[in-house]
PDB file of C-alpha atoms and ligand atoms in Angstrom:
ATOM      1  CA  MET P   1      68.527  90.579  89.267  1.00 92.00           C
ATOM      2  CA  ASN P   2      65.432  92.469  88.204  1.00 95.00           C
ATOM      3  CA  GLU P   3      61.975  92.216  89.749  1.00 98.00           C
ATOM      4  CA  ILE P   4      59.171  91.791  87.237  1.00 98.00           C
ATOM      5  CA  THR P   5      55.421  91.411  87.551  1.00 98.00           C
ATOM      6  CA  LEU P   6      53.439  89.683  84.828  1.00 97.00           C
ATOM      7  CA  THR P   7      49.982  88.236  84.468  1.00 98.00           C
ATOM      8  CA  ILE P   8      50.375  84.681  83.236  1.00 98.00           C
ATOM      9  CA  ASN P   9      47.266  82.698  82.365  1.00 98.00           C
ATOM     10  CA  GLY P  10      45.228  85.092  84.469  1.00 97.00           C
ATOM     11  CA  ARG P  11      47.451  84.883  87.540  1.00 97.00           C
ATOM     12  CA  GLN P  12      49.655  87.818  88.631  1.00 98.00           C
ATOM     13  CA  ILE P  13      53.206  86.754  89.319  1.00 97.00           C
ATOM     14  CA  THR P  14      56.141  88.726  90.684  1.00 98.00           C
ATOM     15  CA  ALA P  15      59.616  87.245  90.326  1.00 98.00           C
ATOM     16  CA  SER P  16      63.310  88.141  90.339  1.00 98.00           C
ATOM     17  CA  VAL P  17      65.037  87.284  87.060  1.00 98.00           C
ATOM     18  CA  GLU P  18      68.447  87.770  85.573  1.00 97.00           C
ATOM     19  CA  PRO P  19      68.402  90.352  82.776  1.00 97.00           C
ATOM     20  CA  ARG P  20      69.502  87.711  80.278  1.00 97.00           C
ATOM     21  CA  MET P  21      66.736  85.203  81.086  1.00 98.00           C
ATOM     22  CA  LEU P  22      64.612  84.367  78.081  1.00 98.00           C
ATOM     23  CA  LEU P  23      60.850  84.505  78.420  1.00 98.00           C
ATOM     24  CA  ALA P  24      60.628  80.882  77.200  1.00 98.00           C
ATOM     25  CA  ASP P  25      62.975  79.689  79.953  1.00 98.00           C
ATOM     26  CA  PHE P  26      61.130  81.756  82.548  1.00 98.00           C
ATOM     27  CA  LEU P  27      57.763  80.262  81.517  1.00 98.00           C
ATOM     28  CA  ARG P  28      59.056  76.693  81.429  1.00 98.00           C
ATOM     29  CA  GLU P  29      61.399  76.655  84.420  1.00 97.00           C
ATOM     30  CA  ARG P  30      59.847  79.159  86.813  1.00 97.00           C
ATOM     31  CA  ILE P  31      56.153  78.895  85.943  1.00 97.00           C
ATOM     32  CA  GLY P  32      56.015  75.273  84.821  1.00 97.00           C
ATOM     33  CA  ALA P  33      54.409  76.121  81.479  1.00 98.00           C
ATOM     34  CA  LYS P  34      55.898  73.111  79.669  1.00 98.00           C
ATOM     35  CA  SER P  35      53.713  73.671  76.621  1.00 98.00           C
ATOM     36  CA  VAL P  36      56.227  76.354  75.619  1.00 98.00           C
ATOM     37  CA  HIS P  37      58.509  74.166  73.484  1.00 98.00           C
ATOM     38  CA  LEU P  38      61.942  75.174  72.354  1.00 98.00           C
ATOM     39  CA  GLY P  39      62.950  74.142  68.855  1.00 97.00           C
ATOM     40  CA  CYS P  40      65.192  76.518  66.968  1.00 97.00           C
ATOM     41  CA  GLU P  41      65.594  79.180  69.691  1.00 96.00           C
ATOM     42  CA  HIS P  42      65.993  81.702  66.878  1.00 96.00           C
ATOM     43  CA  GLY P  43      62.416  82.854  66.304  1.00 97.00           C
ATOM     44  CA  VAL P  44      61.928  80.683  63.212  1.00 97.00           C
ATOM     45  CA  CYS P  45      60.080  77.446  64.045  1.00 98.00           C
ATOM     46  CA  GLY P  46      57.145  78.721  66.128  1.00 98.00           C
ATOM     47  CA  ALA P  47      57.300  75.916  68.718  1.00 98.00           C
ATOM     48  CA  CYS P  48      57.483  78.510  71.500  1.00 98.00           C
ATOM     49  CA  THR P  49      54.508  80.604  70.336  1.00 98.00           C
ATOM     50  CA  ILE P  50      52.517  82.253  73.092  1.00 98.00           C
ATOM     51  CA  LEU P  51      50.108  85.191  73.345  1.00 98.00           C
ATOM     52  CA  LEU P  52      51.808  88.360  74.579  1.00 98.00           C
ATOM     53  CA  ASN P  53      49.270  91.096  75.295  1.00 98.00           C
ATOM     54  CA  GLY P  54      46.859  89.239  73.023  1.00 96.00           C
ATOM     55  CA  GLN P  55      49.256  88.913  70.060  1.00 96.00           C
ATOM     56  CA  THR P  56      51.139  85.817  69.006  1.00 97.00           C
ATOM     57  CA  ALA P  57      54.832  86.098  69.922  1.00 98.00           C
ATOM     58  CA  ARG P  58      57.984  83.981  70.102  1.00 98.00           C
ATOM     59  CA  ALA P  59      58.938  83.341  73.701  1.00 98.00           C
ATOM     60  CA  CYS P  60      62.464  82.302  72.640  1.00 98.00           C
ATOM     61  CA  ILE P  61      63.453  85.724  71.384  1.00 98.00           C
ATOM     62  CA  ALA P  62      61.945  87.846  74.177  1.00 98.00           C
ATOM     63  CA  LEU P  63      63.647  88.555  77.457  1.00 98.00           C
ATOM     64  CA  ALA P  64      61.590  88.070  80.593  1.00 98.00           C
ATOM     65  CA  VAL P  65      62.536  91.564  81.824  1.00 98.00           C
ATOM     66  CA  GLU P  66      61.162  93.101  78.623  1.00 97.00           C
ATOM     67  CA  CYS P  67      57.762  91.629  79.470  1.00 98.00           C
ATOM     68  CA  ASP P  68      57.376  93.361  82.835  1.00 98.00           C
ATOM     69  CA  GLY P  69      53.708  94.318  83.131  1.00 98.00           C
ATOM     70  CA  ALA P  70      52.616  92.127  80.215  1.00 98.00           C
ATOM     71  CA  GLN P  71      49.683  89.708  79.942  1.00 98.00           C
ATOM     72  CA  ILE P  72      50.864  86.324  78.768  1.00 98.00           C
ATOM     73  CA  THR P  73      48.793  83.291  77.758  1.00 98.00           C
ATOM     74  CA  THR P  74      50.253  79.862  77.157  1.00 98.00           C
ATOM     75  CA  LEU P  75      48.399  76.734  76.091  1.00 98.00           C
ATOM     76  CA  GLU P  76      47.880  75.876  79.753  1.00 98.00           C
ATOM     77  CA  GLY P  77      45.747  79.046  80.086  1.00 98.00           C
ATOM     78  CA  LEU P  78      43.337  77.971  77.341  1.00 97.00           C
ATOM     79  CA  ARG P  79      42.211  74.698  78.916  1.00 94.00           C
ATOM     80  CA  ASP P  80      38.597  75.808  79.290  1.00 94.00           C
ATOM     81  CA  ASP P  81      38.460  77.849  76.121  1.00 97.00           C
ATOM     82  CA  PRO P  82      35.756  76.664  73.639  1.00 96.00           C
ATOM     83  CA  VAL P  83      37.818  77.592  70.560  1.00 97.00           C
ATOM     84  CA  MET P  84      40.778  75.623  71.890  1.00 97.00           C
ATOM     85  CA  ASP P  85      38.502  72.739  72.747  1.00 97.00           C
ATOM     86  CA  ALA P  86      37.233  72.634  69.141  1.00 97.00           C
ATOM     87  CA  LEU P  87      40.803  72.789  67.875  1.00 98.00           C
ATOM     88  CA  CYS P  88      41.957  69.926  70.101  1.00 98.00           C
ATOM     89  CA  ARG P  89      39.044  67.798  68.874  1.00 97.00           C
ATOM     90  CA  GLY P  90      39.926  68.712  65.268  1.00 98.00           C
ATOM     91  CA  PHE P  91      43.607  67.834  65.726  1.00 98.00           C
ATOM     92  CA  HIS P  92      42.533  64.524  67.249  1.00 97.00           C
ATOM     93  CA  THR P  93      40.070  63.453  64.558  1.00 97.00           C
ATOM     94  CA  GLU P  94      42.004  64.821  61.573  1.00 97.00           C
ATOM     95  CA  HIS P  95      45.430  63.524  62.647  1.00 95.00           C
ATOM     96  CA  GLY P  96      46.872  67.009  63.059  1.00 96.00           C
ATOM     97  CA  LEU P  97      49.917  65.790  64.938  1.00 96.00           C
ATOM     98  CA  GLN P  98      52.491  63.009  65.058  1.00 96.00           C
ATOM     99  CA  CYS P  99      55.339  63.659  67.507  1.00 97.00           C
ATOM    100  CA  GLY P 100      53.470  66.647  68.936  1.00 97.00           C
ATOM    101  CA  TYR P 101      56.502  68.879  69.360  1.00 97.00           C
ATOM    102  CA  CYS P 102      55.142  71.653  67.167  1.00 98.00           C
ATOM    103  CA  THR P 103      51.564  71.215  68.397  1.00 98.00           C
ATOM    104  CA  PRO P 104      51.367  73.786  71.234  1.00 98.00           C
ATOM    105  CA  GLY P 105      52.655  76.514  68.930  1.00 98.00           C
ATOM    106  CA  MET P 106      50.342  75.312  66.143  1.00 98.00           C
ATOM    107  CA  LEU P 107      47.370  75.399  68.489  1.00 98.00           C
ATOM    108  CA  ILE P 108      48.134  78.930  69.711  1.00 98.00           C
ATOM    109  CA  THR P 109      48.582  80.125  66.116  1.00 98.00           C
ATOM    110  CA  ALA P 110      45.372  78.397  65.006  1.00 98.00           C
ATOM    111  CA  HIS P 111      43.456  79.818  67.963  1.00 98.00           C
ATOM    112  CA  ASP P 112      44.643  83.311  67.035  1.00 97.00           C
ATOM    113  CA  HIS P 113      43.616  82.716  63.407  1.00 97.00           C
ATOM    114  CA  LEU P 114      40.119  81.484  64.325  1.00 97.00           C
ATOM    115  CA  ARG P 115      39.577  84.395  66.688  1.00 95.00           C
ATOM    116  CA  ARG P 116      40.629  86.993  64.097  1.00 93.00           C
ATOM    117  CA  LYS P 117      39.212  85.713  60.814  1.00 89.00           C
ATOM    118  CA  ALA P 118      35.531  85.457  59.953  1.00 85.00           C
ATOM    119  CA  ASP P 119      36.231  83.603  56.705  1.00 92.00           C
ATOM    120  CA  ILE P 120      38.297  80.458  57.355  1.00 94.00           C
ATOM    121  CA  THR P 121      39.810  78.899  54.243  1.00 96.00           C
ATOM    122  CA  PRO P 122      42.547  76.288  53.738  1.00 97.00           C
ATOM    123  CA  GLU P 123      44.655  78.936  51.991  1.00 96.00           C
ATOM    124  CA  GLY P 124      44.241  81.352  54.888  1.00 97.00           C
ATOM    125  CA  ILE P 125      45.172  78.649  57.383  1.00 97.00           C
ATOM    126  CA  ARG P 126      48.291  77.738  55.386  1.00 96.00           C
ATOM    127  CA  HIS P 127      49.254  81.403  55.346  1.00 96.00           C
ATOM    128  CA  ALA P 128      48.780  81.654  59.117  1.00 96.00           C
ATOM    129  CA  PHE P 129      50.993  78.585  59.597  1.00 96.00           C
ATOM    130  CA  SER P 130      53.800  80.091  57.538  1.00 94.00           C
ATOM    131  CA  SER P 131      55.203  81.098  60.937  1.00 91.00           C
ATOM    132  CA  ASN P 132      55.156  77.505  62.298  1.00 97.00           C
ATOM    133  CA  ILE P 133      57.256  74.556  61.207  1.00 97.00           C
ATOM    134  CA  CYS P 134      56.144  70.913  61.497  1.00 97.00           C
ATOM    135  CA  ARG P 135      58.665  68.251  60.615  1.00 95.00           C
ATOM    136  CA  CYS P 136      56.231  65.317  60.738  1.00 96.00           C
ATOM    137  CA  THR P 137      52.781  65.855  59.285  1.00 93.00           C
ATOM    138  CA  GLY P 138      53.187  67.594  55.938  1.00 92.00           C
ATOM    139  CA  TYR P 139      50.589  70.086  57.267  1.00 96.00           C
ATOM    140  CA  ALA P 140      47.595  68.552  55.481  1.00 97.00           C
ATOM    141  CA  GLY P 141      46.120  67.087  58.683  1.00 97.00           C
ATOM    142  CA  ILE P 142      46.748  70.337  60.547  1.00 97.00           C
ATOM    143  CA  VAL P 143      44.909  72.374  57.917  1.00 98.00           C
ATOM    144  CA  ARG P 144      42.011  69.886  57.946  1.00 98.00           C
ATOM    145  CA  ALA P 145      41.962  70.069  61.763  1.00 98.00           C
ATOM    146  CA  VAL P 146      41.582  73.827  61.790  1.00 98.00           C
ATOM    147  CA  CYS P 147      38.873  73.681  59.079  1.00 97.00           C
ATOM    148  CA  LYS P 148      37.069  71.076  61.163  1.00 97.00           C
ATOM    149  CA  ALA P 149      37.328  73.238  64.291  1.00 97.00           C
ATOM    150  CA  ALA P 150      35.907  76.231  62.371  1.00 96.00           C
ATOM    151  CA  ASP P 151      33.005  74.057  61.155  1.00 96.00           C
ATOM    152  CA  THR P 152      32.409  72.740  64.687  1.00 95.00           C
ATOM    153  CA  LEU P 153      32.352  76.255  66.143  1.00 94.00           C
ATOM    154  CA  ALA P 154      30.039  77.486  63.387  1.00 92.00           C
ATOM    155  CA  SER P 155      27.589  74.621  63.905  1.00 91.00           C
ATOM    156  CA  GLU P 156      27.699  74.959  67.690  1.00 84.00           C
ATOM    157  CA  SER P 157      27.004  78.670  67.479  1.00 78.00           C
ATOM    158  CA  THR P 158      24.142  77.968  65.046  1.00 68.00           C
ATOM    159  CA  ILE P 159      22.701  75.422  67.455  1.00 68.00           C
ATOM    160  CA  SER P 160      22.982  77.761  70.456  1.00 70.00           C
ATOM    161  CA  ALA P 161      21.430  80.622  68.422  1.00 69.00           C
ATOM    162  CA  GLN P 162      18.531  78.285  67.535  1.00 70.00           C
ATOM    163  CA  GLU P 163      18.150  77.198  71.143  1.00 71.00           C
ATOM    164  CA  THR P 164      18.197  80.713  72.620  1.00 61.00           C
ATOM    165  CA  PRO P 165      14.579  81.731  71.856  1.00 56.00           C
ATOM    166  CA  HIS P 166      13.221  78.587  73.477  1.00 50.00           C
ATOM    167  CA  GLY P 167      16.061  78.213  75.946  1.00 43.00           C
ATOM    168  CA  ASN P 168      15.304  79.527  79.433  1.00 41.00           C
TER     169      ASN P 168
HETATM  170  S1  FES R 201      61.937  77.939  69.532  1.00 97.26           S
HETATM  171 FE1  FES R 201      61.103  79.915  69.344  1.00 97.26          FE
HETATM  172  S2  FES R 201      60.676  80.130  67.242  1.00 97.26           S
HETATM  173 FE2  FES R 201      61.721  78.219  67.395  1.00 97.26          FE
HETATM  174  S1  FES R 202      53.956  66.766  64.778  1.00 97.26           S
HETATM  175 FE1  FES R 202      56.121  66.474  64.914  1.00 97.26          FE
HETATM  176  S2  FES R 202      56.937  68.409  64.462  1.00 97.26           S
HETATM  177 FE2  FES R 202      54.822  68.635  64.056  1.00 97.26          FE
END
């Protein structure tokens, strides 16, 4: 057994793990982060996407021991995040999911895309989702959902910028 210390969703956690334990299993079974879905378990489908030190990563092809000292964010850690809130509303109104199995990974990937890109286009979103597989939706609703979230965030930031001079 190896002792590891990680920061998961802002909380520091120390645990003993077997060297062969996958990060995805550690997050699901030991931390209770059930948003980390397992699909292919080969790093292909993106269902297990998380943020590892701020970068998207596949939890199914990382060992927990390799992540000693890392900062990890799962969907559970983005509950109060305004970008994630806009994305969830977009997925809801634009029918961005059916069975929902791919959705946590899609949301993490979309969140990363919105944070990194100033210019959000359907083509750019499709490119970002080349790392995530959905077997239900045909992707059209997902792309619309992310566009909608980008529009929502842009209009909300415009409104708050307009309010600021008169605000306090
Ligand atoms: S379960 Fe990790 S990429 Fe498919
Ligand atoms: S909504 Fe079912 S796999 Fe994407």
